[in-house]
Every structure is written in structure tokens, then in C-alpha cells.
Amino acid sequence: SVQAQKEEDNPEKTMDVNGLTPVPDSYDYDLIVIGGGSGGLAAAKEAAKYEKKVMVLDFVTPTPQGSSWGLGGTCVNVGCIPKKLMHQAALLGQALQDSRKFGWQFTEEVKHNWMTMTESVQNYIGSLNWGYRVALRDTKVTYENAYGEFVGPHTIKATNKKGIEKLYTAERFIIATGERPRYLGIPGDKEYCISSDDLFSLPYCPGKTLVVGASYVALECAGFLAGLGLDVTVMVRSILLRGFDQDMANRIGEYMEEHGVNFIREFVPIKVEQVEEGTPGILKVTAKSTTGDQIIEGEYNTVLLAIGRDPCTRKIGLDKVGVNINEKTGKIPVNDEEQTNVPHIYAVGDILQGKLELTPVAIQAGKLLVRRLYAGATTKCDYVNVPTTVFTPLEYGACGYSEETAVEKFGEENIEVYHSHFWPLEWTVPSRDNNKCYAKIICNIQDNERVIGFHVLGPNAGEVTQGFAAAIKCGLTKEQLDSTIGIHPVCAEV
Amino acid sequence: GKNEYDLLVVGGGSGGLACAKEAAQFGRKVAVLDYVEPSPRGTTWGLGGTCVNVGCIPKKLMHQAALLGSALKDAQHYGWNISQPVHHTWSVMAQGVQNYVKSLNWGHRVQLQDKKVKYFNIKGSFSDPHTVRGLTKAGKETIVTADNIVIATGGRPKYPTHIAGALEYGITSDDLFWLKESPGKTLPSFILYVSLECAGFLTGIGLDTTVMMRSIPLRGFDQASHISKKKQICFTTQQQMASLVTEHMESYGTKFLKRCFPTKVEKLRSNRLQVTWKNADLNTEETDSFDTVMWAVGRVPDTKTLNLETVGVKTNSETGKIIVDATEATSVPHIYAVGDITEGRPELTPTAIAAGKLLAQRLFGQSSELMDYDNVPTTVFTPLEYGCVGLSEEAAVQCHGSDNIEVYHAYYKPLEFTVAERDAAQCYMKMVCLREREQRILGLHFIGPNAGEVIQGFALGIKCGATYPQLMKTVGIHPTCAEEVTKLRITKRSGLDATVTGC
């Protein structure tokens, strides 16, 4: 009877069963967005502005450890937001130390309570999940907490938590399913290790932690865990922050090492075993050297895997509708209008091939796409000179070329790198490092010394970098930089 | 005869030192005179000028101390087990700050030495257009002659001497940063940003602080006020921004006595100070006692003892500041002036430094580049900081007419305030643009944490002629406060709610 119900609801399916090619004269929706994250929600809300009938499908497959979360995607639930809040908690720990030198008095050693922090963070995230649901409702976007997959060129099957399936049709689709953390594929990884998907809602303090990976996720997590007073080790296969300016990456690593994070370089874990159960328990990690035969072992309360993320594109029926994906990476290639090889199917966000995995990029792309589809706009998403910030203990803000890429593209003799160390005024009185904060700009000599790369390492790097990104978008040259007066005393004036 | 030096700089502050050191780079014979006349309270300090000793530097450090006080409160929400309330000890902070300042004094002396600039700790005055006579503290006379002379003597705080007891019992910012003991219950009486900043950090470190103001907040905030002959642009703070800043301070704990002005200050037997004031609104006279009364009613250019009349250097009759042209030249050939002492220029360290350097480059380095005083960014370091660059809304309306400008604005909430349960009611930003096709950005104003860091990069953009569409194309960095600038969409004109909601 469920089957009969379905067919009744969907004339297309009925016609298919009857051997007729379905040519529906009206779809259920103008637009179905698969994935309720940064890109998906931005696109959906924008489409609703143009009075389109929109549906958003969002579903979170629980992690191997059982973690799950609400509407909003990675950024809100297990990315930018909780990450920055925990980073802030760690920075406050440092502020506590500094404050003594500024006259604040407290004799006791201050300890951190993981549960208090995590509860506050999760409460805030809950309010965001709620806010999104309200926003969708207010803009009359239909939302279903269901797993969407293509079953026909214009048909999606949505399966909810209870396994109930529904079919929906739409004229156009936007795939915005994002990514999930990768596992190592070694014994014990899924059983005993956690990922960033679990960390931010972990109901117990992770204790002595081994972070596997050298991505910004790995370094940011290692950074704030150490800042909260935990014993942290980072196991790195080769280089830090692949794809980022390596000079800056090394400085970040150095700073972390000098401030209590242990690094094990050129090793990869080959198995994880449980020594003792508990929350946390004790895990034994065996690792092998990448340069020889050496094997090492270590015991940790928690093992956090941060070795990369994989797009959620393999199990959403893309083969049924002929959408090409990169078989190796799972990413979806699109043209400069975010269109896949199937004209009425688009994609935005982390799943795109060759684009940056950043929330603001996904949001921008989603919004502009929808405006082009429904509001006659022509503006395309500008992926050039997108600024970014890594929220490691010493923050790193960047926009434009890394030094290596600039040299590669323009030739060493055609670029000029201006650089400087600086000592934030706020670090003087508490005697913090005076030679760690650093800034550099890379200029193209042949193009009027145009600034093509900006890098800063220091407090509030994100706040500092944002304005420079705007300036770079305006074609900033070294001369213009020189003629701009600094605000004194701030870090950005360097 | 031949003058002893190529360049003599009178005043070893931001502008003076920058000019001297730059000139030395060109292999010139340079001398610097610096002398600090003790304040009425007897406070004095070393080489480096206002910024280093009694301005930007100690101010920002004490502001930081206050911010750390807030951080301690936030920390609890983030899981740190720290028992409240935490107490602050002035002398520990003061010593930390004063030691750092002294290291800067030392650093400047070493730098001058390294660059072979001769330094005299003497008080100079003109004998003739190429000769300056100086007296050491001990009364020994030195005569210095130079081809070119740059006056960079800066300013000193004004005392409202018409108020009985003001001079005898009050202090100024010159003294505040050097106090060895806590100022206790303080009354900064103000018009300027100096007072708000000081009141802000004093409150932040736990002191009972009241600000007395005659009229509206930040009126005549001339820190970045200048009149450009080219464009007649005048930058004064936004009334709106000023209100938001003071509103925040009020919720933060600073008391305000608005539309009041003091009439006398007397010393009580307990050594406290009794202040009597008139309340203009209620037309009453009120009184209260304080440990410290701090005047921040403006600064006067330090020209009294220079003997400028002898050599004919013209000053503005109203302000007393030295009149200069676009090349920093005074009315007397070979005599120049830079920094706070010059008429119509922003009273800011970075502009003094830039002007001083460029002047040296023009005098000795065959450069012809003039100082550009347009679009100078600045920040007021009140508890909730206010950073800005370009025109205020009022100035833009005045220059272009309200029909020709568009103001985009937003109330936002810094992510870090959420878990800390901090009120973000005054976190606000606005961008003033021209309405016509290009939509060039005329001014940007931001209230929130790290305002200086946020504004600096955008100042560069404005220098490049940034337009609203260009800013819209700039992708934000997430999650930061600055990204909200790139997301400004709601105009004041639309009347729509400008509160930012969610991601």
C-alpha cells in the first residue's frame, strides 16, 4: 500500500511504469537544493526571494562514533563556528596568562573545563540550527530532513531517518552536499578514532590527544587543544599545510612547537588498538616512518584524524543522471557558472573541483548562481584573490599568491617580496615572543609593482586580512600601499 | 659663516625623529633637540615624544589591560575556572607599561646614535632663522646652527585655568600614565577622545570613573580633522558613532555627567578632591568627591618658548599652531614644521612620521612627493573601539548632498560575544558611498573589537579608489567581524532592519 501511495503521488513514476516517457508539464519545485549547508542554504533563500518554489534536503549521516547534527552544514556545526569558538577559548587561556603582567591578580593556576565550553558552544550551534529552520520557513522554502539522491533526470528520492521514501521533481537542481572527513583505512580507525565531526560535541574531555594530519583542520584543532592545557601531538606525513605558502606554514609549525605542541614528522599510523575502554579510554597507536622501516608506538586518550575531506558525491545517484565527477577525488567539475555537464544540474561549495573550500565562497557562488538563474543577472562568482585565514594559535591570514606560486608563475626576477617581523604592542608588557609575528607582500614588478600576494602571521589575522583583500581586489600597488597611512598602534599598520 | 648642521630638528617626537633619521640616511649632518618641560605635577619623560611616552603607546597598553579584564570574565563562559571578581593592581600594570616605554626611549637614543644623529637634551628657542639657542637642565647654554630647521615640538594638554583649583589639583594625560599609584575614583573631564579612552580603561580595570561633559560627546573631535584646500573636506566623527561608543561605555560601567561643567576643585582634609559643577539641564549646582580629577579639554601647541616671533614664523591666531603649506614649509624660508604643531593637519603619529620622512626626502633626496593627508584612517581605543577612514556621514552629506550619497549599514554580533554572553548592541558599521554609477566609497566606520585591525586594509582600498561593487566582489573571511564589511547591503534610505542574522 506504501508503493501504491507513492505511485499515486507521482504521476511521472506511474507513467514510467506504464512504459510511457514522462513529460511532466509541471514539476513539484522550481529548484531542489541537495544539502543544507553554507552554499545550499544561501542559494535556497536567494531563490525564494524571486518567488520560486524551492526545497532543501539536508541529512547528516552519523559518524562512525555516532555524532550527528542539525541544519546548517559543516561550517555551522562542525567547522568554522565551533572551531573559532574553541580557538577563542584557547586565546582566552593565553589572555589569562598575559593579564597578570597587566596587573590582574589571581594566584591559583586556572584550569579549563571542557564540558562547560562544549555545552556553551553546542547551545550556540543549536540556536543557529533553529535560526536556519525559521529562516527557511519564513522564506517559504520547504525543508526536509532527508537523504536526497537522483533517481531520474528531474527526480529526487528523499529518504528520512525512519527510512520513509518520497519522490520529488524539479526543473533545476543544485548539489551542495559538501564533504566529510576521510579515514585512514587502517585497523581500528573507524572503531576508535574521532574526527572533527566528533570533536566539537565530544561529551568528555579528549585528554592526551594525537592529531593525525597536517591540514589546517589538524593544526587548528591541535592548536586550541594545546591552548586549553591538553597534551597534544601532531603526526605529520610530510609537509604542513599543503597548498599554502610554505614559509608561512613552517613559521606556524615552529610557533606551535615552541608553545607546547609535539610534532612527529614523517610518520603515518598503521594501526590503532584499544588498551582501555572509557571516556576517554586509552588507545595505542602504531606508526611507520615514511622514510625508512622505523616503527614507533604511543599511547593516547584520543586520536583525532584530520587527513582530509571527501566530497559526498558517490552515493547520490549522479550516475543515474549522467553528472560527471572526478573519479579519483569525487569532486564535481563545473563551468564558470557552476553548471555541471548536465545543463539543469548545478553545484556549489566544497564539492566543486578546482575551487576553494570556504563558506563565504560557497555562499557567494550560491547566491550569484540563483540570481543568474532567476533574476537575469550576469555576475559570476569571482574566485580570484579570495582571502582566507587559518586560526592556529598564531593566526595566518592570506590573500593571493603564495611566494612559491608567484615565483612559478612570474619568475623570481619579476617579483619583489617585502617583509617584516613585528611585535604586537599587546605582547610587549607580558614579554611574549618579539620575533614571531610576520608579514609579507609579494609584488609583480612588471605590473607597476601590483600586490599579488599578502600574508600575515599574528593576532587577529582575519580582521587584518579582510581589508587588504578588498584593496587587492581594487588593484593595489606597492606605491599605494606606501602612501596609505597606518593606524597606530595596531598590528595591521605593519 | 657656514651652518654647523644640514638639518636641525626641534622636538624628538614621532615627526621629528622620523625626519631626522631619514635625513641621516642621505648622509646629512643632523641634530635633534628634545626637551620635556615637566607637567604642573612634575611629571617628565624621555626621548620619543607624546606618542611613546604619554600617548598612543601607554594608552593602548592600558586599554589592553582593561580588555584583558573583560577577557577574564569571558573566560569563565569558555570553560576557564577562574573565580570572580578578579582584582587589578595599578602599580603592576604601571610598572610594566613604564618599563616598556623606557625601553623605547632607550631604543630611540640608540637609533639616533647608530644613524649618527646628534642628540641634545635641551630646550631650544630661535635666535635667528638659522640659529637655535638651547639651555640644558643645568642651565648651560648651547648654540646650534643649521641650513634647515624643522619644528616638531608637538602639543601639551590644556588646563582649564579659569576653573579654581584646576591647575593645582587636577592632572592630565601627561601624568596619568606615569602615576605610581592608582588614581582611584577618577573624574576625567573632557571633550576629546583622550578622555573617553582613559575613562574606558580606568573603568575596565575596576576604578570608579565618571566623565563630565559640557555638551555632546566627541564634539570637536579634531584628531583627524583637516581642511584640504583642494577639496574642503572636513573629517569629524560621526555623531551616531560617538553615541554608540558612549552608550557602550555607559553599559560597561562608566558614569557620565552630561551637560555639566565644573566650576571649582578644592582639596579636602582627607586629601581627596571636591569638585563642584553646574548642571546646565537642571540649572543646579552639584558636588562630589574624587581621588583624581583629570583634564582632557584639548591640547595646545608647544610654541611658547620657541621665540617664533623673532624669526617671523606665522602661527594661526586662534589655535596657536604653525601655518604650513603643502610642503610643510612655514612662512620663513628653510624653516619647516611637522606633526601636531602644524595647523590643519591630523594630530596623529603616523601622519607626522610620514610627513617628516617625505620632508627629508624632498630636502635631501631629490624627491618631490608631497604628503597626502586624504583618507587617513584612525581608531579611538575606547572599550568598544571605533575605527574609521574617509568622510563621516555628515561631511559626505555636506559635500555631496544627501541625495547623492548612499549609506550602507549593519548591526552585527562578533562570534566571540555569543558564548561569552556579551551584549553587542553597539557593534555597528557603516559605509558611505557616492550614489552615481561607480559608487565610490567615501568613508567607512566600524565599531567593535579590533577596529584598527579591521579598518587598516580597507583604508588601502579607499586609497585605491574602491567602489561599492568592488567591495561586494571581495569574498569575506569567515568567521570574522571584518567580513561583515563585505556583506553590507542594507541602506539607511531603505529603512529596513540592519541587523545581521546568521551565516
mmCIF file of C-alpha atoms in Angstrom, chain A residues 38 45 75-76 80-86 88-90 92-96 98-106 108-114 116-117 120-121 124 128 132 227-229 358-361 363-364 371 379 381-389 391 397-398 423 425-429 459-471 473-477 480-494, chain B residues 51 56-62 64-66 68-72 74-83 86-90 92-93 96-97 100 104 204-206 348-351 354 369 371-372 374-379 381 387-388 415-419 446 449-467 470-487 489 501-503:
data_model
loop_
_atom_site.group_PDB
_atom_site.id
_atom_site.type_symbol
_atom_site.label_atom_id
_atom_site.label_comp_id
_atom_site.label_asym_id
_atom_site.label_seq_id
_atom_site.Cartn_x
_atom_site.Cartn_y
_atom_site.Cartn_z
ATOM 1 C CA SER A 38 26.524 27.292 3.564
ATOM 2 C CA LYS A 45 16.995 31.568 0.389
ATOM 3 C CA CYS A 75 30.540 25.453 8.849
ATOM 4 C CA VAL A 76 27.857 25.925 11.451
ATOM 5 C CA CYS A 80 34.197 27.416 11.211
ATOM 6 C CA ILE A 81 31.860 28.261 14.050
ATOM 7 C CA PRO A 82 32.737 25.742 16.779
ATOM 8 C CA LYS A 83 36.350 25.881 15.643
ATOM 9 C CA LYS A 84 36.594 29.642 16.110
ATOM 10 C CA LEU A 85 34.829 29.472 19.460
ATOM 11 C CA MET A 86 37.204 26.837 20.781
ATOM 12 C CA GLN A 88 38.775 31.758 21.273
ATOM 13 C CA ALA A 89 38.667 29.663 24.433
ATOM 14 C CA ALA A 90 42.325 28.844 23.925
ATOM 15 C CA LEU A 92 41.440 33.418 26.460
ATOM 16 C CA GLY A 93 43.707 30.986 28.251
ATOM 17 C CA GLN A 94 46.639 32.928 26.888
ATOM 18 C CA ALA A 95 44.936 36.187 27.835
ATOM 19 C CA LEU A 96 44.704 34.920 31.386
ATOM 20 C CA ASP A 98 49.055 37.940 29.921
ATOM 21 C CA SER A 99 46.648 39.612 32.279
ATOM 22 C CA ARG A 100 48.866 39.025 35.276
ATOM 23 C CA LYS A 101 51.539 41.225 33.740
ATOM 24 C CA PHE A 102 48.918 43.858 33.135
ATOM 25 C CA GLY A 103 48.066 43.961 36.806
ATOM 26 C CA TRP A 104 45.301 41.394 37.161
ATOM 27 C CA GLN A 105 45.729 39.294 40.246
ATOM 28 C CA PHE A 106 44.895 35.717 40.748
ATOM 29 C CA GLU A 108 45.810 29.971 41.516
ATOM 30 C CA GLU A 109 46.617 28.092 38.345
ATOM 31 C CA VAL A 110 43.485 28.295 36.266
ATOM 32 C CA LYS A 111 42.123 25.072 34.874
ATOM 33 C CA HIS A 112 39.832 24.552 31.928
ATOM 34 C CA ASN A 113 36.581 22.638 31.962
ATOM 35 C CA TRP A 114 35.880 21.004 28.608
ATOM 36 C CA THR A 116 31.425 23.930 30.213
ATOM 37 C CA MET A 117 32.932 25.099 26.965
ATOM 38 C CA SER A 120 28.113 26.629 25.554
ATOM 39 C CA VAL A 121 29.347 26.042 22.037
ATOM 40 C CA TYR A 124 25.038 28.395 20.351
ATOM 41 C CA LEU A 128 21.891 28.628 14.675
ATOM 42 C CA TYR A 132 18.057 28.400 9.826
ATOM 43 C CA GLY A 227 45.812 26.068 24.404
ATOM 44 C CA LEU A 228 43.237 24.518 26.696
ATOM 45 C CA GLY A 229 46.003 22.736 28.537
ATOM 46 C CA LEU A 358 35.381 28.056 2.056
ATOM 47 C CA THR A 359 31.992 29.065 3.415
ATOM 48 C CA PRO A 360 31.975 32.594 2.018
ATOM 49 C CA VAL A 361 32.884 31.274 -1.429
ATOM 50 C CA ILE A 363 27.602 31.433 -0.179
ATOM 51 C CA GLN A 364 28.714 33.875 -2.838
ATOM 52 C CA ARG A 371 20.469 35.455 -9.394
ATOM 53 C CA THR A 379 27.636 38.388 -12.499
ATOM 54 C CA CYS A 381 31.417 34.298 -8.784
ATOM 55 C CA ASP A 382 34.845 35.843 -8.589
ATOM 56 C CA TYR A 383 37.171 33.147 -7.317
ATOM 57 C CA VAL A 384 40.269 35.240 -7.726
ATOM 58 C CA ASN A 385 42.083 36.637 -4.722
ATOM 59 C CA VAL A 386 39.793 35.074 -2.181
ATOM 60 C CA PRO A 387 41.217 35.774 1.267
ATOM 61 C CA THR A 388 41.429 33.134 3.924
ATOM 62 C CA THR A 389 42.606 32.721 7.496
ATOM 63 C CA PHE A 391 43.058 30.042 13.057
ATOM 64 C CA GLY A 397 45.782 35.437 7.027
ATOM 65 C CA ALA A 398 46.442 35.292 3.309
ATOM 66 C CA TRP A 423 55.918 42.814 17.794
ATOM 67 C CA LEU A 425 52.196 46.175 21.314
ATOM 68 C CA GLU A 426 49.965 43.983 23.479
ATOM 69 C CA TRP A 427 52.734 41.363 23.599
ATOM 70 C CA THR A 428 55.385 43.710 24.977
ATOM 71 C CA VAL A 429 54.356 44.032 28.581
ATOM 72 C CA PRO A 459 46.841 38.154 16.267
ATOM 73 C CA ASN A 460 43.504 38.894 14.593
ATOM 74 C CA ALA A 461 44.922 37.908 11.222
ATOM 75 C CA GLY A 462 41.426 37.572 9.783
ATOM 76 C CA GLU A 463 40.418 41.087 10.754
ATOM 77 C CA VAL A 464 43.676 42.422 9.341
ATOM 78 C CA THR A 465 43.489 40.498 6.083
ATOM 79 C CA GLN A 466 39.908 41.296 5.128
ATOM 80 C CA GLY A 467 40.524 44.930 4.212
ATOM 81 C CA PHE A 468 43.709 44.085 2.343
ATOM 82 C CA ALA A 469 41.732 41.616 0.280
ATOM 83 C CA ALA A 470 39.375 44.427 -0.708
ATOM 84 C CA ALA A 471 42.347 46.585 -1.620
ATOM 85 C CA LYS A 473 40.566 43.464 -5.486
ATOM 86 C CA CYS A 474 40.963 47.149 -6.358
ATOM 87 C CA GLY A 475 44.354 46.520 -7.893
ATOM 88 C CA LEU A 476 46.516 47.712 -5.018
ATOM 89 C CA THR A 477 50.105 48.618 -5.925
ATOM 90 C CA GLN A 480 49.519 52.978 -2.999
ATOM 91 C CA LEU A 481 50.352 50.790 -0.023
ATOM 92 C CA ASP A 482 53.259 53.037 0.865
ATOM 93 C CA SER A 483 51.180 56.170 0.608
ATOM 94 C CA THR A 484 48.497 54.863 2.940
ATOM 95 C CA ILE A 485 48.856 55.995 6.475
ATOM 96 C CA GLY A 486 48.919 53.407 9.201
ATOM 97 C CA ILE A 487 46.630 53.317 12.203
ATOM 98 C CA HIS A 488 48.739 53.437 15.291
ATOM 99 C CA PRO A 489 49.288 51.346 17.275
ATOM 100 C CA VAL A 490 47.823 48.266 15.643
ATOM 101 C CA CYS A 491 49.323 45.187 14.025
ATOM 102 C CA ALA A 492 47.844 45.952 10.643
ATOM 103 C CA GLU A 493 49.892 49.106 10.212
ATOM 104 C CA VAL A 494 52.977 46.960 9.619
ATOM 105 C CA CYS B 51 53.077 59.023 21.328
ATOM 106 C CA CYS B 56 49.364 56.066 21.862
ATOM 107 C CA ILE B 57 51.690 53.560 23.471
ATOM 108 C CA PRO B 58 50.832 53.699 27.168
ATOM 109 C CA LYS B 59 47.214 54.383 26.220
ATOM 110 C CA LYS B 60 46.922 51.232 24.120
ATOM 111 C CA LEU B 61 48.685 49.146 26.765
ATOM 112 C CA MET B 62 46.340 50.298 29.478
ATOM 113 C CA GLN B 64 44.738 46.241 26.669
ATOM 114 C CA ALA B 65 44.827 45.781 30.434
ATOM 115 C CA ALA B 66 41.167 46.749 30.543
ATOM 116 C CA LEU B 68 42.033 41.612 29.485
ATOM 117 C CA GLY B 69 39.723 42.327 32.383
ATOM 118 C CA SER B 70 36.806 41.627 30.057
ATOM 119 C CA ALA B 71 38.601 38.578 28.734
ATOM 120 C CA LEU B 72 38.830 37.233 32.263
ATOM 121 C CA ASP B 74 34.534 35.882 29.139
ATOM 122 C CA ALA B 75 36.947 33.108 30.023
ATOM 123 C CA GLN B 76 34.571 31.683 32.538
ATOM 124 C CA HIS B 77 31.940 31.145 29.863
ATOM 125 C CA TYR B 78 34.522 29.391 27.759
ATOM 126 C CA GLY B 79 35.273 26.910 30.494
ATOM 127 C CA TRP B 80 38.119 28.529 32.421
ATOM 128 C CA ASN B 81 37.651 28.072 36.159
ATOM 129 C CA ILE B 82 38.577 31.465 37.444
ATOM 130 C CA SER B 83 36.916 32.869 40.494
ATOM 131 C CA VAL B 86 39.442 39.387 39.830
ATOM 132 C CA HIS B 87 41.234 42.397 41.209
ATOM 133 C CA HIS B 88 43.570 44.719 39.437
ATOM 134 C CA THR B 89 46.703 46.273 40.829
ATOM 135 C CA TRP B 90 47.585 49.573 39.203
ATOM 136 C CA VAL B 92 51.926 46.229 38.498
ATOM 137 C CA MET B 93 50.406 47.500 35.262
ATOM 138 C CA GLY B 96 55.028 47.067 33.086
ATOM 139 C CA VAL B 97 53.942 49.943 30.892
ATOM 140 C CA TYR B 100 58.314 49.276 28.151
ATOM 141 C CA LEU B 104 61.533 52.703 23.741
ATOM 142 C CA GLY B 204 37.920 48.415 32.742
ATOM 143 C CA ILE B 205 40.496 47.944 35.453
ATOM 144 C CA GLY B 206 37.841 48.411 38.086
ATOM 145 C CA LEU B 348 48.302 61.505 14.537
ATOM 146 C CA THR B 349 51.638 59.767 14.873
ATOM 147 C CA PRO B 350 51.627 58.013 11.510
ATOM 148 C CA THR B 351 50.913 61.236 9.600
ATOM 149 C CA ALA B 354 55.104 60.128 7.020
ATOM 150 C CA GLU B 369 56.487 63.751 -3.332
ATOM 151 C CA MET B 371 52.308 64.288 1.904
ATOM 152 C CA ASP B 372 48.793 63.122 1.166
ATOM 153 C CA ASP B 374 43.425 62.484 2.465
ATOM 154 C CA ASN B 375 41.741 59.383 3.753
ATOM 155 C CA VAL B 376 43.866 58.973 6.828
ATOM 156 C CA PRO B 377 42.476 56.103 8.871
ATOM 157 C CA THR B 378 42.285 56.317 12.612
ATOM 158 C CA THR B 379 40.950 54.491 15.637
ATOM 159 C CA PHE B 381 40.549 52.911 21.568
ATOM 160 C CA GLY B 387 37.856 52.802 13.620
ATOM 161 C CA CYS B 388 37.228 54.954 10.602
ATOM 162 C CA LEU B 415 31.108 35.435 17.195
ATOM 163 C CA GLU B 416 33.233 35.591 20.343
ATOM 164 C CA PHE B 417 30.489 37.537 22.121
ATOM 165 C CA THR B 418 27.977 34.717 21.753
ATOM 166 C CA VAL B 419 29.366 32.159 24.177
ATOM 167 C CA PHE B 446 33.359 50.453 12.287
ATOM 168 C CA PRO B 449 36.668 44.716 18.750
ATOM 169 C CA ASN B 450 39.986 45.240 16.959
ATOM 170 C CA ALA B 451 38.586 48.158 14.994
ATOM 171 C CA GLY B 452 42.048 49.317 13.991
ATOM 172 C CA GLU B 453 42.952 45.938 12.524
ATOM 173 C CA VAL B 454 39.693 45.888 10.591
ATOM 174 C CA ILE B 455 39.942 49.365 9.131
ATOM 175 C CA GLN B 456 43.585 49.381 8.075
ATOM 176 C CA GLY B 457 43.211 47.198 4.987
ATOM 177 C CA PHE B 458 40.062 48.962 3.876
ATOM 178 C CA ALA B 459 41.924 52.258 4.120
ATOM 179 C CA LEU B 460 44.222 50.883 1.469
ATOM 180 C CA GLY B 461 41.233 50.023 -0.640
ATOM 181 C CA ILE B 462 39.893 53.538 -0.329
ATOM 182 C CA LYS B 463 43.305 54.864 -1.319
ATOM 183 C CA CYS B 464 42.882 52.792 -4.481
ATOM 184 C CA GLY B 465 39.529 54.361 -5.165
ATOM 185 C CA ALA B 466 37.493 51.353 -4.030
ATOM 186 C CA THR B 467 33.900 51.219 -5.131
ATOM 187 C CA GLN B 470 34.408 46.025 -5.845
ATOM 188 C CA LEU B 471 33.780 45.522 -2.178
ATOM 189 C CA MET B 472 30.802 43.309 -2.941
ATOM 190 C CA LYS B 473 33.041 41.172 -5.120
ATOM 191 C CA THR B 474 35.509 40.684 -2.289
ATOM 192 C CA VAL B 475 34.844 37.423 -0.548
ATOM 193 C CA GLY B 476 34.664 37.530 3.217
ATOM 194 C CA ILE B 477 36.899 35.699 5.663
ATOM 195 C CA HIS B 478 34.790 33.590 7.908
ATOM 196 C CA PRO B 479 34.256 33.912 10.791
ATOM 197 C CA THR B 480 35.491 37.432 11.436
ATOM 198 C CA CYS B 481 33.921 40.808 12.169
ATOM 199 C CA ALA B 482 35.621 42.387 9.165
ATOM 200 C CA GLU B 483 33.776 40.150 6.735
ATOM 201 C CA GLU B 484 30.597 41.982 7.592
ATOM 202 C CA VAL B 485 32.010 44.978 5.725
ATOM 203 C CA THR B 486 31.957 42.968 2.504
ATOM 204 C CA LYS B 487 28.384 41.961 3.238
ATOM 205 C CA ARG B 489 23.688 45.525 1.745
ATOM 206 C CA THR B 501 21.178 37.422 11.047
ATOM 207 C CA GLY B 502 23.096 34.185 10.914
ATOM 208 C CA CYS B 503 25.595 32.824 8.451
#
